[in-house]
Amino acid sequence: MPMDMQTYRDGRQAADDAANALRAALAGLGLPERVWVDVRPMVTNSGKPYVHLGMMRADAVAAIAEAIGTPADAGHAAEWPACS
């Protein structure tokens, strides 16, 4: 069943807002645009909002990890609560 247009618009708005917030945060870290240029909002066929991060250099990802309080050499993934 195709999604209705309002579901798409709502999902797109949420994805746009999240992508813009992430771009601003990465720029605020002093990372150049080439690091975050591939951050793109996306909407699934069911209308769920996602943000595609694209490929990033390891040194930029290490800077991001440090900025959010996770040492880049932690060596393990954080446990995430289930997303709905």
XYZ file of C-alpha atoms in Angstrom:
84
model
C 0.000 0.000 0.000
C 1.473 3.383 -0.929
C 1.997 5.886 1.849
C -0.073 9.024 1.928
C 1.597 12.342 1.142
C 1.293 13.679 4.702
C 3.162 10.651 6.067
C 5.953 11.324 3.570
C 6.037 15.046 4.418
C 6.185 14.354 8.147
C 8.968 11.803 7.688
C 10.881 14.101 5.368
C 10.598 17.024 7.784
C 11.895 14.898 10.668
C 14.780 13.604 8.526
C 15.598 17.129 7.269
C 15.613 18.504 10.817
C 17.871 15.717 12.081
C 20.279 16.013 9.114
C 20.491 19.782 9.532
C 21.147 19.429 13.264
C 23.937 16.947 12.598
C 25.489 19.142 9.884
C 25.452 22.110 12.262
C 27.012 20.056 15.067
C 29.776 18.768 12.780
C 30.457 22.274 11.499
C 30.515 23.428 15.132
C 33.296 20.922 15.800
C 35.310 22.740 13.153
C 35.052 19.884 10.669
C 35.113 21.125 7.073
C 32.107 20.745 4.798
C 33.795 17.945 2.861
C 33.445 15.775 5.993
C 29.687 16.180 6.338
C 28.605 16.958 2.775
C 27.196 13.419 2.350
C 24.813 13.693 5.340
C 21.407 13.307 3.671
C 17.838 13.003 4.893
C 16.000 9.906 3.685
C 12.490 8.510 4.050
C 11.644 4.812 3.818
C 8.730 3.407 1.830
C 6.715 3.333 5.048
C 7.512 6.982 5.854
C 10.107 6.444 8.578
C 12.765 9.189 8.727
C 16.451 8.269 8.511
C 19.695 10.164 7.989
C 22.325 8.682 5.698
C 25.773 9.637 6.946
C 27.798 8.510 3.945
C 31.473 7.654 4.110
C 33.623 9.681 6.513
C 37.351 9.718 7.112
C 38.479 7.847 10.209
C 40.088 10.933 11.745
C 36.823 12.873 11.432
C 34.865 10.030 13.029
C 37.413 9.884 15.864
C 36.882 13.634 16.452
C 33.110 13.093 16.473
C 33.432 10.217 18.957
C 35.574 12.316 21.281
C 33.128 15.223 21.065
C 30.240 13.034 22.200
C 32.274 11.600 25.030
C 33.289 8.238 23.631
C 37.010 7.580 23.248
C 37.780 6.630 19.650
C 39.712 3.565 20.822
C 36.955 2.198 23.069
C 36.857 -0.945 20.938
C 33.208 -1.812 21.559
C 29.815 -0.679 20.414
C 27.417 1.005 22.778
C 24.205 -0.832 23.525
C 21.308 1.029 22.000
C 17.694 0.799 23.035
C 15.375 -0.575 20.396
C 14.191 2.097 17.989
C 10.586 2.076 16.925
